[in-house]
Amino acid sequence: MSSSQARHVRHMRKRHVGSWPVRILVGLGGLVVLAGLAAAALVLFGRPQVHFSVSSTALADMRVGGIGTHIGSVSVTAGGKAVAVSVAGGQITPSTSLPGGVPVTLDATASAPSWLSWLVGPASRTSVTVHTPRAWPDTTVTLATGHASASQSATSPPRDASVHFSAPVSVVAYRSDVPGASAHVIHVQPPSATVGVPVPPGTQGGTLEVAGAPRSWETIPQTDHVVTWFAQMNDHVPAVVADPAPGASLTSSTSTISLVFSQTVRAALGTSRPTISPKVHGTWSEPGSHELVFTPSGFGFGPGTTVTVDFHHPVAVVGSLDASTTSASTTSASTTSASPVASTATPSAASTYSFSVRPASLVRLDQILAELHYLPLRFTPAPGTPTPTTMAGEEATMYAPLPGSFSWRYANVPPTLAAQWAPGQPTVMLKGALMAFEGVQGTYNGYTLDAETVDQIAGRSTWDQLLHAALAHQLNPNPYSYVYVTKTLPETLTLWQDGQVILTSPANTGIAQDPTQDGTFPIYLRFVQDYMSGTNPNGTTYHDLVHWINYFNGGDAVHGFVRAAYGFPQSLGCVELPVPVAAQAFPHLALGDLVTVAN
């Protein structure tokens, strides 16, 4: 062996002898690394965790993460109050009803098994806030299945209108616009975004008040969603569901007119818009492609008015938009099979339809005319009652009179005058006060008003003037006068004014062949002088100049006329006074003052 070979062998032996410590160290290091990796894996994958996700039926789905993790507690709160829930199969379901669209907070704690807790730490807590789901119906035009023919009766099987919701629903409540209809509930399984809702048989269109809940454990929400539906018709005449409905009687003169057509507005009417009569200022708007709305301005239609809507095209008005205002949420959660009462009226195509605005409150009429001294009464609002300070406030009182009481303005009101008034009644005293008011306003036509009723006189223009006068507190500039004529001999006329008698005089009334009618009447026409013409009982005619004339009952009047004596029947129906007395009385009388003739 050469020296070089020997050195190589020694070198090899040294390397072989020195490798065992290194290998041991390397092995130990590997074990440490493996242990570290294992511990890291336990920390990473063994830590207890809770995950919440959206559920199709429950409030939320819950799953856990980590080795051997178990749930310690689950709590749910809504509006700061605890909500009882059940947890099964990873689903959290409320045990009591919750409304839709409300925030709900879910809390859950999770723990690792004891043998692992020293490494992964104590229990962990997860909190999340979710909103209970909501769904609302599409209120655009919905066609009912089946054809609505004129031969359908109220006993025909109900048809369904397909109502579309923004999300699948599990329960639906609905109410039709048929008067007296009850609310009904439909349970939908499986949940669906389209639900067939029965519509009344025998009708060709109308509205449904509809509400839906996506989950069976949710309360049915209160809703003002109104779905318009039409039957599938064979003809080409557009149909319209109208509010107010044909023949409706409104209690507001400023109500809007809402029209929903089975076709688009443009297809049904072209570019024209309906005409409202009597003419009312206002604006038309088009909230949707099928809908027109007229909003009156100012005083609106006015009370006691018949309003006509002219489409200028043939249109079938098939129902009303006036769905019940009672919320569907008041309905029991159980399904009901009762059928709503239906109308069997079949609409015909026409270019117009009409509705009316009810006459305003006669009590409020009494109140205003008393406040403005057109009645011999005083109205005192109840303590704490605010009086209107705006025109809108005054308009609101037309159908909602102020609480309060009436009393006579004078201590010695004649009993025959007091008997002519009763609160809220169309009395002759109220009619006379209205005539007096119009006389002051300069809008009086005695020939017309004498024959009209209180409701006819208190129309749109009169109420408009009354409310403005009430707001401005424009008092009657004339005193309140009353004439009493007795036919007991000697016949006498007494003039009472503002609480005292200011004139008494002998008078003449009608003879037996043409007597003066007993009763109480308002003065409706006045002249300083004029000719009266007619036929005497013996057949001859007369054409007499008379003075200081106050007509109160057709051709009967209080006036001055020259006679040799007074105090007994001599006229042909009039109440005659000496001319100087008539001249004295004339300035104290006015249009609307009452005249009582009594036997």
PDB file of C-alpha atoms in Angstrom, residues 72 98 229 324 390 398:
ATOM      1  CA  GLY A  72     -71.865  25.781  24.521  1.00  0.00           C
ATOM      2  CA  LEU A  98     -90.916  37.556  14.128  1.00  0.00           C
ATOM      3  CA  TRP A 229    -106.187  42.515 -11.480  1.00  0.00           C
ATOM      4  CA  SER A 324    -110.208  47.316   2.551  1.00  0.00           C
ATOM      5  CA  THR A 390    -104.921  77.540   7.746  1.00  0.00           C
ATOM      6  CA  MET A 398    -115.976  70.250   6.651  1.00  0.00           C
TER       7      MET A 398
END
